[in-house]
Amino acid sequence: MRKVLAILLPFLLFLTACSGGEGEGNDAGPLSSVKIERGEDGAAPTVEFDKPLSAEDPTLTRVNNGDGAEVAAEQTAMIRLAIVNPEDGSISQETYTAEQAEGIAVDENLKTGNSQMYDALLGAPVGSDFAYYIPADEETGREENFLVFTVTDAKDTVKPLTQDEAAARNADGSLLMAPEEVESLSADGKLPEVTFAEDGTPTVTIPEGAEEPEKLIVKVLEEGDGPVLEASGTVVANYLGVGLRDGATFDSSYERGEPAEFPLSNVISGWTYGLAGQKAGSKVLLVLPSELSYGDPAAGSSPSGPLVFVVDIQEVK
């Protein structure tokens, strides 16, 4: 299901960009026949409408009003969505049955990229259902698409720091936790515990009641003796990433069977400043606050909130 999430939300955001913000807002127009009946126990909804569905312009309308709090500017609207066949009403893919909803930041970027989506989400009560039809466009090559989606929550957003913001914080000493404080947390059993299997694969155990750190935690588990990784360099590493809140794995090069290669200038800030200065051959534990990872909630299908990484540095370039 995670693979479906990784496809569908970027798909929706791609459509919002392609639609250009023109067209109907909350005027149902050609979508006036659409009825969305929510499924039981988190199942995908039943969607009914006069078939086939068509419209000359991108049309987005609120079909059902929710009874929750209204989505405010700069919040993240958490949504679940389904791709519907406009000819027969069948659902080809959906995220209603996924483990978690995905987020769309209701911010200036969305307002600029697609004012239609921004206007629809801003002020919408949580629990509202929407229908979104985008006609084919021969000039751009855009295909016809019809989606329904539900706003399941609205969350205040912790945005990830930009590289410039992180650099400024690093310069004034407020980015990384002091080594003695890291050691104190470790001695008190408040850091994630890492064990390695015989083949080198790590397992991370999150301590009960683990709290998001205010600063980046870097703990060298095993120091290598190779060249030092510069902030402008490239790292080749095996790594495991889990959420601090639930310990669930969201990414692992070990599962893929080969190390990954990243320029430190093009990764999340927690990696840039957590790995710069480390030696090839080192194994490092990183605990990243939300602002040094992907934010909270994260955009798209990226993991939200504070994250934990175990990084085995194979090579530096």
PDB file of C-alpha atoms in Angstrom:
ATOM      1  CA  MET A   1       0.000   0.000   0.000  1.00  0.00           C
ATOM      2  CA  ARG A   2       2.909   2.354   0.605  1.00  0.00           C
ATOM      3  CA  LYS A   3       3.783   1.998  -3.079  1.00  0.00           C
ATOM      4  CA  VAL A   4       0.246   3.088  -3.982  1.00  0.00           C
ATOM      5  CA  LEU A   5       0.607   6.129  -1.719  1.00  0.00           C
ATOM      6  CA  ALA A   6       3.890   7.020  -3.337  1.00  0.00           C
ATOM      7  CA  ILE A   7       2.129   7.046  -6.702  1.00  0.00           C
ATOM      8  CA  LEU A   8      -1.225   8.653  -5.957  1.00  0.00           C
ATOM      9  CA  LEU A   9      -0.413  11.796  -4.018  1.00  0.00           C
ATOM     10  CA  PRO A  10       2.334  12.958  -6.401  1.00  0.00           C
ATOM     11  CA  PHE A  11      -0.191  12.103  -9.129  1.00  0.00           C
ATOM     12  CA  LEU A  12      -2.728  14.473  -7.556  1.00  0.00           C
ATOM     13  CA  LEU A  13      -0.147  17.215  -7.109  1.00  0.00           C
ATOM     14  CA  PHE A  14       0.954  16.739 -10.715  1.00  0.00           C
ATOM     15  CA  LEU A  15      -2.635  17.198 -11.820  1.00  0.00           C
ATOM     16  CA  THR A  16      -2.995  20.369  -9.773  1.00  0.00           C
ATOM     17  CA  ALA A  17       0.080  21.772 -11.470  1.00  0.00           C
ATOM     18  CA  CYS A  18      -1.139  20.763 -14.922  1.00  0.00           C
ATOM     19  CA  SER A  19      -4.591  22.209 -14.390  1.00  0.00           C
ATOM     20  CA  GLY A  20      -3.047  25.623 -13.861  1.00  0.00           C
ATOM     21  CA  GLY A  21      -5.593  26.872 -11.351  1.00  0.00           C
ATOM     22  CA  GLU A  22      -8.232  27.786 -13.928  1.00  0.00           C
ATOM     23  CA  GLY A  23     -11.771  26.440 -14.021  1.00  0.00           C
ATOM     24  CA  GLU A  24     -14.619  25.977 -11.589  1.00  0.00           C
ATOM     25  CA  GLY A  25     -14.120  26.305  -7.847  1.00  0.00           C
ATOM     26  CA  ASN A  26     -16.992  25.242  -5.593  1.00  0.00           C
ATOM     27  CA  ASP A  27     -19.579  25.689  -8.359  1.00  0.00           C
ATOM     28  CA  ALA A  28     -20.511  22.055  -8.995  1.00  0.00           C
ATOM     29  CA  GLY A  29     -21.538  22.651 -12.603  1.00  0.00           C
ATOM     30  CA  PRO A  30     -20.874  19.443 -14.559  1.00  0.00           C
ATOM     31  CA  LEU A  31     -20.145  17.638 -11.265  1.00  0.00           C
ATOM     32  CA  SER A  32     -23.587  18.357  -9.813  1.00  0.00           C
ATOM     33  CA  SER A  33     -24.640  14.731 -10.261  1.00  0.00           C
ATOM     34  CA  VAL A  34     -21.698  13.346  -8.244  1.00  0.00           C
ATOM     35  CA  LYS A  35     -22.608  11.612  -4.994  1.00  0.00           C
ATOM     36  CA  ILE A  36     -19.956  10.230  -2.641  1.00  0.00           C
ATOM     37  CA  GLU A  37     -20.991   7.704  -0.016  1.00  0.00           C
ATOM     38  CA  ARG A  38     -18.256   6.959   2.476  1.00  0.00           C
ATOM     39  CA  GLY A  39     -17.357   3.310   2.947  1.00  0.00           C
ATOM     40  CA  GLU A  40     -17.636   1.579   6.313  1.00  0.00           C
ATOM     41  CA  ASP A  41     -14.587   0.947   8.523  1.00  0.00           C
ATOM     42  CA  GLY A  42     -12.279   3.004   6.331  1.00  0.00           C
ATOM     43  CA  ALA A  43     -13.223   1.358   3.050  1.00  0.00           C
ATOM     44  CA  ALA A  44     -13.090   3.295  -0.215  1.00  0.00           C
ATOM     45  CA  PRO A  45     -16.243   5.317  -0.937  1.00  0.00           C
ATOM     46  CA  THR A  46     -18.956   4.528  -3.434  1.00  0.00           C
ATOM     47  CA  VAL A  47     -19.081   7.169  -6.164  1.00  0.00           C
ATOM     48  CA  GLU A  48     -22.208   7.705  -8.264  1.00  0.00           C
ATOM     49  CA  PHE A  49     -22.757  10.197 -11.106  1.00  0.00           C
ATOM     50  CA  ASP A  50     -24.423  10.617 -14.479  1.00  0.00           C
ATOM     51  CA  LYS A  51     -22.225   8.691 -16.889  1.00  0.00           C
ATOM     52  CA  PRO A  52     -20.111   9.432 -18.758  1.00  0.00           C
ATOM     53  CA  LEU A  53     -18.752  12.397 -16.837  1.00  0.00           C
ATOM     54  CA  SER A  54     -17.231  15.270 -18.788  1.00  0.00           C
ATOM     55  CA  ALA A  55     -16.447  18.971 -18.522  1.00  0.00           C
ATOM     56  CA  GLU A  56     -14.691  21.501 -20.704  1.00  0.00           C
ATOM     57  CA  ASP A  57     -12.537  22.903 -17.888  1.00  0.00           C
ATOM     58  CA  PRO A  58     -10.930  21.529 -14.719  1.00  0.00           C
ATOM     59  CA  THR A  59     -13.726  21.427 -12.155  1.00  0.00           C
ATOM     60  CA  LEU A  60     -13.361  20.927  -8.417  1.00  0.00           C
ATOM     61  CA  THR A  61     -16.312  20.905  -6.043  1.00  0.00           C
ATOM     62  CA  ARG A  62     -17.106  20.024  -2.451  1.00  0.00           C
ATOM     63  CA  VAL A  63     -19.701  17.256  -2.551  1.00  0.00           C
ATOM     64  CA  ASN A  64     -20.238  16.688   1.182  1.00  0.00           C
ATOM     65  CA  ASN A  65     -19.510  19.056   4.060  1.00  0.00           C
ATOM     66  CA  GLY A  66     -17.565  17.679   6.981  1.00  0.00           C
ATOM     67  CA  ASP A  67     -18.288  18.547  10.598  1.00  0.00           C
ATOM     68  CA  GLY A  68     -14.725  19.089  11.807  1.00  0.00           C
ATOM     69  CA  ALA A  69     -12.512  22.128  12.183  1.00  0.00           C
ATOM     70  CA  GLU A  70     -11.892  24.235   9.098  1.00  0.00           C
ATOM     71  CA  VAL A  71      -8.572  23.963   7.269  1.00  0.00           C
ATOM     72  CA  ALA A  72      -6.571  27.145   7.881  1.00  0.00           C
ATOM     73  CA  ALA A  73      -3.890  28.772   5.751  1.00  0.00           C
ATOM     74  CA  GLU A  74      -0.419  27.284   6.306  1.00  0.00           C
ATOM     75  CA  GLN A  75      -1.901  24.091   7.714  1.00  0.00           C
ATOM     76  CA  THR A  76      -1.531  20.731   6.012  1.00  0.00           C
ATOM     77  CA  ALA A  77      -4.728  19.083   4.807  1.00  0.00           C
ATOM     78  CA  MET A  78      -4.520  15.324   5.282  1.00  0.00           C
ATOM     79  CA  ILE A  79      -6.352  13.540   2.492  1.00  0.00           C
ATOM     80  CA  ARG A  80      -7.357  10.143   1.203  1.00  0.00           C
ATOM     81  CA  LEU A  81      -8.179   9.842  -2.473  1.00  0.00           C
ATOM     82  CA  ALA A  82      -9.393   7.541  -5.218  1.00  0.00           C
ATOM     83  CA  ILE A  83      -8.965   7.566  -8.987  1.00  0.00           C
ATOM     84  CA  VAL A  84     -12.368   7.020 -10.602  1.00  0.00           C
ATOM     85  CA  ASN A  85     -13.140   5.981 -14.171  1.00  0.00           C
ATOM     86  CA  PRO A  86     -15.365   8.780 -15.575  1.00  0.00           C
ATOM     87  CA  GLU A  87     -16.990   6.312 -17.973  1.00  0.00           C
ATOM     88  CA  ASP A  88     -18.228   3.657 -15.544  1.00  0.00           C
ATOM     89  CA  GLY A  89     -17.442   4.844 -11.998  1.00  0.00           C
ATOM     90  CA  SER A  90     -15.005   2.061 -11.165  1.00  0.00           C
ATOM     91  CA  ILE A  91     -12.102   2.851  -8.826  1.00  0.00           C
ATOM     92  CA  SER A  92      -8.672   1.879 -10.124  1.00  0.00           C
ATOM     93  CA  GLN A  93      -6.524   3.004  -7.185  1.00  0.00           C
ATOM     94  CA  GLU A  94      -7.222   4.490  -3.766  1.00  0.00           C
ATOM     95  CA  THR A  95      -5.609   5.395  -0.442  1.00  0.00           C
ATOM     96  CA  TYR A  96      -8.674   5.175   1.804  1.00  0.00           C
ATOM     97  CA  THR A  97      -7.480   1.785   3.039  1.00  0.00           C
ATOM     98  CA  ALA A  98      -3.835   2.859   3.409  1.00  0.00           C
ATOM     99  CA  GLU A  99      -2.152   2.948   6.802  1.00  0.00           C
ATOM    100  CA  GLN A 100      -2.091   6.745   6.859  1.00  0.00           C
ATOM    101  CA  ALA A 101      -3.412   9.753   5.029  1.00  0.00           C
ATOM    102  CA  GLU A 102      -1.130  11.973   2.984  1.00  0.00           C
ATOM    103  CA  GLY A 103      -0.697  15.723   3.280  1.00  0.00           C
ATOM    104  CA  ILE A 104      -1.083  18.749   1.025  1.00  0.00           C
ATOM    105  CA  ALA A 105       0.296  21.996   2.456  1.00  0.00           C
ATOM    106  CA  VAL A 106      -2.270  24.777   2.058  1.00  0.00           C
ATOM    107  CA  ASP A 107       0.335  27.462   1.560  1.00  0.00           C
ATOM    108  CA  GLU A 108       1.532  30.073  -0.910  1.00  0.00           C
ATOM    109  CA  ASN A 109       3.167  27.410  -3.077  1.00  0.00           C
ATOM    110  CA  LEU A 110      -0.189  25.692  -3.575  1.00  0.00           C
ATOM    111  CA  LYS A 111      -1.944  29.032  -4.063  1.00  0.00           C
ATOM    112  CA  THR A 112       0.517  29.961  -6.799  1.00  0.00           C
ATOM    113  CA  GLY A 113       0.598  26.529  -8.417  1.00  0.00           C
ATOM    114  CA  ASN A 114      -3.145  25.897  -8.301  1.00  0.00           C
ATOM    115  CA  SER A 115      -5.441  28.495  -6.784  1.00  0.00           C
ATOM    116  CA  GLN A 116      -8.389  26.201  -7.532  1.00  0.00           C
ATOM    117  CA  MET A 117      -7.120  23.523  -5.145  1.00  0.00           C
ATOM    118  CA  TYR A 118      -6.026  26.139  -2.613  1.00  0.00           C
ATOM    119  CA  ASP A 119      -9.456  27.801  -2.570  1.00  0.00           C
ATOM    120  CA  ALA A 120     -11.203  24.447  -2.260  1.00  0.00           C
ATOM    121  CA  LEU A 121      -9.140  23.301   0.725  1.00  0.00           C
ATOM    122  CA  LEU A 122      -8.919  26.618   2.565  1.00  0.00           C
ATOM    123  CA  GLY A 123     -11.801  26.786   5.028  1.00  0.00           C
ATOM    124  CA  ALA A 124     -13.066  23.297   4.212  1.00  0.00           C
ATOM    125  CA  PRO A 125     -14.334  21.462   7.306  1.00  0.00           C
ATOM    126  CA  VAL A 126     -12.456  18.278   8.136  1.00  0.00           C
ATOM    127  CA  GLY A 127     -14.499  15.340   6.873  1.00  0.00           C
ATOM    128  CA  SER A 128     -15.468  17.053   3.613  1.00  0.00           C
ATOM    129  CA  ASP A 129     -15.562  15.062   0.366  1.00  0.00           C
ATOM    130  CA  PHE A 130     -14.509  16.544  -2.970  1.00  0.00           C
ATOM    131  CA  ALA A 131     -14.817  15.619  -6.631  1.00  0.00           C
ATOM    132  CA  TYR A 132     -12.166  16.793  -9.083  1.00  0.00           C
ATOM    133  CA  TYR A 133     -12.476  16.377 -12.843  1.00  0.00           C
ATOM    134  CA  ILE A 134      -9.677  17.371 -15.222  1.00  0.00           C
ATOM    135  CA  PRO A 135     -10.348  17.055 -18.962  1.00  0.00           C
ATOM    136  CA  ALA A 136      -7.794  15.880 -21.475  1.00  0.00           C
ATOM    137  CA  ASP A 137      -5.688  18.529 -23.171  1.00  0.00           C
ATOM    138  CA  GLU A 138      -4.127  17.688 -26.516  1.00  0.00           C
ATOM    139  CA  GLU A 139      -1.727  20.643 -26.420  1.00  0.00           C
ATOM    140  CA  THR A 140      -0.101  19.609 -23.145  1.00  0.00           C
ATOM    141  CA  GLY A 141      -0.700  15.882 -23.528  1.00  0.00           C
ATOM    142  CA  ARG A 142      -2.674  15.807 -20.292  1.00  0.00           C
ATOM    143  CA  GLU A 143      -5.002  12.827 -19.991  1.00  0.00           C
ATOM    144  CA  GLU A 144      -8.557  12.925 -18.675  1.00  0.00           C
ATOM    145  CA  ASN A 145      -8.702  12.289 -14.924  1.00  0.00           C
ATOM    146  CA  PHE A 146     -11.427  12.110 -12.313  1.00  0.00           C
ATOM    147  CA  LEU A 147     -10.669  11.880  -8.616  1.00  0.00           C
ATOM    148  CA  VAL A 148     -12.545  12.022  -5.353  1.00  0.00           C
ATOM    149  CA  PHE A 149     -10.833  12.834  -2.091  1.00  0.00           C
ATOM    150  CA  THR A 150     -11.658  13.353   1.569  1.00  0.00           C
ATOM    151  CA  VAL A 151     -10.035  15.757   4.022  1.00  0.00           C
ATOM    152  CA  THR A 152      -9.456  13.599   7.088  1.00  0.00           C
ATOM    153  CA  ASP A 153      -7.555  16.079   9.249  1.00  0.00           C
ATOM    154  CA  ALA A 154      -5.896  19.500   9.309  1.00  0.00           C
ATOM    155  CA  LYS A 155      -2.543  19.790  11.028  1.00  0.00           C
ATOM    156  CA  ASP A 156      -0.287  22.671  11.913  1.00  0.00           C
ATOM    157  CA  THR A 157       2.787  22.383   9.760  1.00  0.00           C
ATOM    158  CA  VAL A 158       6.410  22.163  10.834  1.00  0.00           C
ATOM    159  CA  LYS A 159       8.284  22.978   7.654  1.00  0.00           C
ATOM    160  CA  PRO A 160      11.740  21.576   6.983  1.00  0.00           C
ATOM    161  CA  LEU A 161      14.555  24.087   7.190  1.00  0.00           C
ATOM    162  CA  THR A 162      16.112  25.166   3.935  1.00  0.00           C
ATOM    163  CA  GLN A 163      19.829  24.533   3.512  1.00  0.00           C
ATOM    164  CA  ASP A 164      20.477  28.248   4.121  1.00  0.00           C
ATOM    165  CA  GLU A 165      18.407  28.229   7.324  1.00  0.00           C
ATOM    166  CA  ALA A 166      20.164  25.097   8.537  1.00  0.00           C
ATOM    167  CA  ALA A 167      23.563  26.619   7.728  1.00  0.00           C
ATOM    168  CA  ALA A 168      22.721  29.699   9.803  1.00  0.00           C
ATOM    169  CA  ARG A 169      21.620  27.537  12.732  1.00  0.00           C
ATOM    170  CA  ASN A 170      24.776  25.461  12.420  1.00  0.00           C
ATOM    171  CA  ALA A 171      26.907  28.609  12.403  1.00  0.00           C
ATOM    172  CA  ASP A 172      25.417  29.887  15.667  1.00  0.00           C
ATOM    173  CA  GLY A 173      25.707  26.491  17.355  1.00  0.00           C
ATOM    174  CA  SER A 174      21.984  25.802  17.729  1.00  0.00           C
ATOM    175  CA  LEU A 175      21.669  22.953  15.222  1.00  0.00           C
ATOM    176  CA  LEU A 176      23.490  19.984  16.786  1.00  0.00           C
ATOM    177  CA  MET A 177      23.078  18.625  20.295  1.00  0.00           C
ATOM    178  CA  ALA A 178      26.274  18.830  22.339  1.00  0.00           C
ATOM    179  CA  PRO A 179      28.179  15.491  22.529  1.00  0.00           C
ATOM    180  CA  GLU A 180      28.001  15.429  26.338  1.00  0.00           C
ATOM    181  CA  GLU A 181      24.213  15.804  26.211  1.00  0.00           C
ATOM    182  CA  VAL A 182      23.996  12.981  23.666  1.00  0.00           C
ATOM    183  CA  GLU A 183      26.049  10.754  25.965  1.00  0.00           C
ATOM    184  CA  SER A 184      23.822  11.666  28.907  1.00  0.00           C
ATOM    185  CA  LEU A 185      20.705  10.647  26.965  1.00  0.00           C
ATOM    186  CA  SER A 186      22.414   7.420  25.939  1.00  0.00           C
ATOM    187  CA  ALA A 187      23.382   6.617  29.533  1.00  0.00           C
ATOM    188  CA  ASP A 188      19.783   7.223  30.642  1.00  0.00           C
ATOM    189  CA  GLY A 189      18.423   4.865  27.965  1.00  0.00           C
ATOM    190  CA  LYS A 190      16.644   7.684  26.135  1.00  0.00           C
ATOM    191  CA  LEU A 191      18.268   7.165  22.742  1.00  0.00           C
ATOM    192  CA  PRO A 192      17.140   4.603  20.165  1.00  0.00           C
ATOM    193  CA  GLU A 193      19.055   1.351  20.621  1.00  0.00           C
ATOM    194  CA  VAL A 194      20.803  -0.162  17.614  1.00  0.00           C
ATOM    195  CA  THR A 195      21.811  -3.792  17.222  1.00  0.00           C
ATOM    196  CA  PHE A 196      23.456  -5.381  14.210  1.00  0.00           C
ATOM    197  CA  ALA A 197      22.861  -8.852  12.796  1.00  0.00           C
ATOM    198  CA  GLU A 198      25.781 -10.995  11.660  1.00  0.00           C
ATOM    199  CA  ASP A 199      25.333  -9.723   8.112  1.00  0.00           C
ATOM    200  CA  GLY A 200      25.514  -6.116   9.331  1.00  0.00           C
ATOM    201  CA  THR A 201      21.810  -5.323   9.022  1.00  0.00           C
ATOM    202  CA  PRO A 202      20.732  -2.983  11.838  1.00  0.00           C
ATOM    203  CA  THR A 203      17.626  -3.109  14.004  1.00  0.00           C
ATOM    204  CA  VAL A 204      16.420  -0.025  15.861  1.00  0.00           C
ATOM    205  CA  THR A 205      14.458  -0.152  19.117  1.00  0.00           C
ATOM    206  CA  ILE A 206      12.736   3.075  20.146  1.00  0.00           C
ATOM    207  CA  PRO A 207      12.685   3.674  23.923  1.00  0.00           C
ATOM    208  CA  GLU A 208       9.296   4.067  25.554  1.00  0.00           C
ATOM    209  CA  GLY A 209       8.215   7.678  25.761  1.00  0.00           C
ATOM    210  CA  ALA A 210      10.821   8.875  23.269  1.00  0.00           C
ATOM    211  CA  GLU A 211      10.494  12.616  22.673  1.00  0.00           C
ATOM    212  CA  GLU A 212      11.364  14.627  19.603  1.00  0.00           C
ATOM    213  CA  PRO A 213      14.719  16.324  20.166  1.00  0.00           C
ATOM    214  CA  GLU A 214      15.044  20.076  19.732  1.00  0.00           C
ATOM    215  CA  LYS A 215      18.433  19.610  18.077  1.00  0.00           C
ATOM    216  CA  LEU A 216      20.058  17.073  15.771  1.00  0.00           C
ATOM    217  CA  ILE A 217      21.444  14.072  17.651  1.00  0.00           C
ATOM    218  CA  VAL A 218      24.590  12.475  16.230  1.00  0.00           C
ATOM    219  CA  LYS A 219      26.096   9.412  17.907  1.00  0.00           C
ATOM    220  CA  VAL A 220      29.008   7.520  16.379  1.00  0.00           C
ATOM    221  CA  LEU A 221      28.359   3.829  16.979  1.00  0.00           C
ATOM    222  CA  GLU A 222      31.589   2.679  15.384  1.00  0.00           C
ATOM    223  CA  GLU A 223      34.290   5.030  14.124  1.00  0.00           C
ATOM    224  CA  GLY A 224      35.938   4.256  10.824  1.00  0.00           C
ATOM    225  CA  ASP A 225      39.475   5.089   9.774  1.00  0.00           C
ATOM    226  CA  GLY A 226      38.825   6.261   6.216  1.00  0.00           C
ATOM    227  CA  PRO A 227      38.737   9.716   4.653  1.00  0.00           C
ATOM    228  CA  VAL A 228      36.574  12.414   6.217  1.00  0.00           C
ATOM    229  CA  LEU A 229      33.271  13.231   4.516  1.00  0.00           C
ATOM    230  CA  GLU A 230      33.037  16.912   3.619  1.00  0.00           C
ATOM    231  CA  ALA A 231      29.740  18.828   3.534  1.00  0.00           C
ATOM    232  CA  SER A 232      30.325  19.366  -0.180  1.00  0.00           C
ATOM    233  CA  GLY A 233      31.160  15.713  -0.770  1.00  0.00           C
ATOM    234  CA  THR A 234      29.240  12.598  -1.739  1.00  0.00           C
ATOM    235  CA  VAL A 235      28.548   9.634   0.513  1.00  0.00           C
ATOM    236  CA  VAL A 236      28.063   5.999  -0.447  1.00  0.00           C
ATOM    237  CA  ALA A 237      26.256   4.316   2.425  1.00  0.00           C
ATOM    238  CA  ASN A 238      23.903   1.647   3.604  1.00  0.00           C
ATOM    239  CA  TYR A 239      21.190   3.049   5.821  1.00  0.00           C
ATOM    240  CA  LEU A 240      18.000   2.264   7.702  1.00  0.00           C
ATOM    241  CA  GLY A 241      15.337   4.897   8.375  1.00  0.00           C
ATOM    242  CA  VAL A 242      12.563   4.530  10.971  1.00  0.00           C
ATOM    243  CA  GLY A 243      10.065   6.883  12.568  1.00  0.00           C
ATOM    244  CA  LEU A 244      10.883   8.012  16.105  1.00  0.00           C
ATOM    245  CA  ARG A 245       7.209   7.904  17.069  1.00  0.00           C
ATOM    246  CA  ASP A 246       6.411   4.371  15.981  1.00  0.00           C
ATOM    247  CA  GLY A 247       9.692   2.698  15.050  1.00  0.00           C
ATOM    248  CA  ALA A 248       8.274   1.733  11.656  1.00  0.00           C
ATOM    249  CA  THR A 249      10.770   1.376   8.819  1.00  0.00           C
ATOM    250  CA  PHE A 250      10.129   3.785   5.941  1.00  0.00           C
ATOM    251  CA  ASP A 251      13.327   3.265   3.955  1.00  0.00           C
ATOM    252  CA  SER A 252      16.215   0.816   3.904  1.00  0.00           C
ATOM    253  CA  SER A 253      19.056   0.299   1.467  1.00  0.00           C
ATOM    254  CA  TYR A 254      19.595  -3.053   3.171  1.00  0.00           C
ATOM    255  CA  GLU A 255      16.249  -4.231   1.830  1.00  0.00           C
ATOM    256  CA  ARG A 256      17.259  -3.125  -1.658  1.00  0.00           C
ATOM    257  CA  GLY A 257      20.518  -5.037  -1.382  1.00  0.00           C
ATOM    258  CA  GLU A 258      22.932  -2.248  -2.295  1.00  0.00           C
ATOM    259  CA  PRO A 259      24.243   0.997  -0.798  1.00  0.00           C
ATOM    260  CA  ALA A 260      22.933   4.360  -1.953  1.00  0.00           C
ATOM    261  CA  GLU A 261      24.957   7.334  -3.168  1.00  0.00           C
ATOM    262  CA  PHE A 262      24.036  10.908  -2.203  1.00  0.00           C
ATOM    263  CA  PRO A 263      25.702  14.317  -2.468  1.00  0.00           C
ATOM    264  CA  LEU A 264      25.430  15.844   1.010  1.00  0.00           C
ATOM    265  CA  SER A 265      24.378  19.125  -0.561  1.00  0.00           C
ATOM    266  CA  ASN A 266      21.218  17.512  -1.942  1.00  0.00           C
ATOM    267  CA  VAL A 267      19.744  15.645   1.032  1.00  0.00           C
ATOM    268  CA  ILE A 268      17.693  16.620   4.065  1.00  0.00           C
ATOM    269  CA  SER A 269      19.574  18.908   6.443  1.00  0.00           C
ATOM    270  CA  GLY A 270      19.795  16.269   9.154  1.00  0.00           C
ATOM    271  CA  TRP A 271      21.910  14.140   6.852  1.00  0.00           C
ATOM    272  CA  THR A 272      24.046  17.043   5.665  1.00  0.00           C
ATOM    273  CA  TYR A 273      25.037  18.185   9.147  1.00  0.00           C
ATOM    274  CA  GLY A 274      24.867  14.791  10.808  1.00  0.00           C
ATOM    275  CA  LEU A 275      27.272  13.105   8.400  1.00  0.00           C
ATOM    276  CA  ALA A 276      29.645  15.940   7.488  1.00  0.00           C
ATOM    277  CA  GLY A 277      32.915  15.341   9.326  1.00  0.00           C
ATOM    278  CA  GLN A 278      32.368  11.590   9.712  1.00  0.00           C
ATOM    279  CA  LYS A 279      34.910   9.089   8.387  1.00  0.00           C
ATOM    280  CA  ALA A 280      34.445   6.339   5.833  1.00  0.00           C
ATOM    281  CA  GLY A 281      33.865   3.082   7.671  1.00  0.00           C
ATOM    282  CA  SER A 282      31.887   4.751  10.459  1.00  0.00           C
ATOM    283  CA  LYS A 283      28.455   3.651  11.621  1.00  0.00           C
ATOM    284  CA  VAL A 284      26.400   6.595  12.812  1.00  0.00           C
ATOM    285  CA  LEU A 285      23.061   7.021  14.594  1.00  0.00           C
ATOM    286  CA  LEU A 286      21.122  10.154  13.630  1.00  0.00           C
ATOM    287  CA  VAL A 287      17.969  11.360  15.396  1.00  0.00           C
ATOM    288  CA  LEU A 288      16.410  14.189  13.396  1.00  0.00           C
ATOM    289  CA  PRO A 289      13.818  16.694  14.610  1.00  0.00           C
ATOM    290  CA  SER A 290      11.010  17.318  12.128  1.00  0.00           C
ATOM    291  CA  GLU A 291      12.506  20.568  10.848  1.00  0.00           C
ATOM    292  CA  LEU A 292      15.692  18.758   9.831  1.00  0.00           C
ATOM    293  CA  SER A 293      13.841  15.956   8.072  1.00  0.00           C
ATOM    294  CA  TYR A 294      10.770  16.267   5.837  1.00  0.00           C
ATOM    295  CA  GLY A 295       8.577  18.354   8.135  1.00  0.00           C
ATOM    296  CA  ASP A 296       5.449  17.440  10.052  1.00  0.00           C
ATOM    297  CA  PRO A 297       3.219  16.563   8.367  1.00  0.00           C
ATOM    298  CA  ALA A 298       5.518  15.885   5.453  1.00  0.00           C
ATOM    299  CA  ALA A 299       4.469  16.721   1.935  1.00  0.00           C
ATOM    300  CA  GLY A 300       3.462  13.882  -0.340  1.00  0.00           C
ATOM    301  CA  SER A 301       4.490  10.400   0.710  1.00  0.00           C
ATOM    302  CA  SER A 302       7.651  11.392   2.612  1.00  0.00           C
ATOM    303  CA  PRO A 303       7.775  10.252   6.256  1.00  0.00           C
ATOM    304  CA  SER A 304       6.438  12.771   8.770  1.00  0.00           C
ATOM    305  CA  GLY A 305       7.854  13.939  12.053  1.00  0.00           C
ATOM    306  CA  PRO A 306      11.124  13.120  13.808  1.00  0.00           C
ATOM    307  CA  LEU A 307      13.163  10.382  12.156  1.00  0.00           C
ATOM    308  CA  VAL A 308      15.916   7.965  13.117  1.00  0.00           C
ATOM    309  CA  PHE A 309      18.650   6.821  10.749  1.00  0.00           C
ATOM    310  CA  VAL A 310      21.431   4.304  11.108  1.00  0.00           C
ATOM    311  CA  VAL A 311      24.056   5.054   8.472  1.00  0.00           C
ATOM    312  CA  ASP A 312      26.985   2.794   7.572  1.00  0.00           C
ATOM    313  CA  ILE A 313      29.390   4.960   5.559  1.00  0.00           C
ATOM    314  CA  GLN A 314      30.975   2.772   2.900  1.00  0.00           C
ATOM    315  CA  GLU A 315      32.823   5.378   0.876  1.00  0.00           C
ATOM    316  CA  VAL A 316      33.267   9.129   0.606  1.00  0.00           C
ATOM    317  CA  LYS A 317      33.875  11.037  -2.605  1.00  0.00           C
TER     318      LYS A 317
END
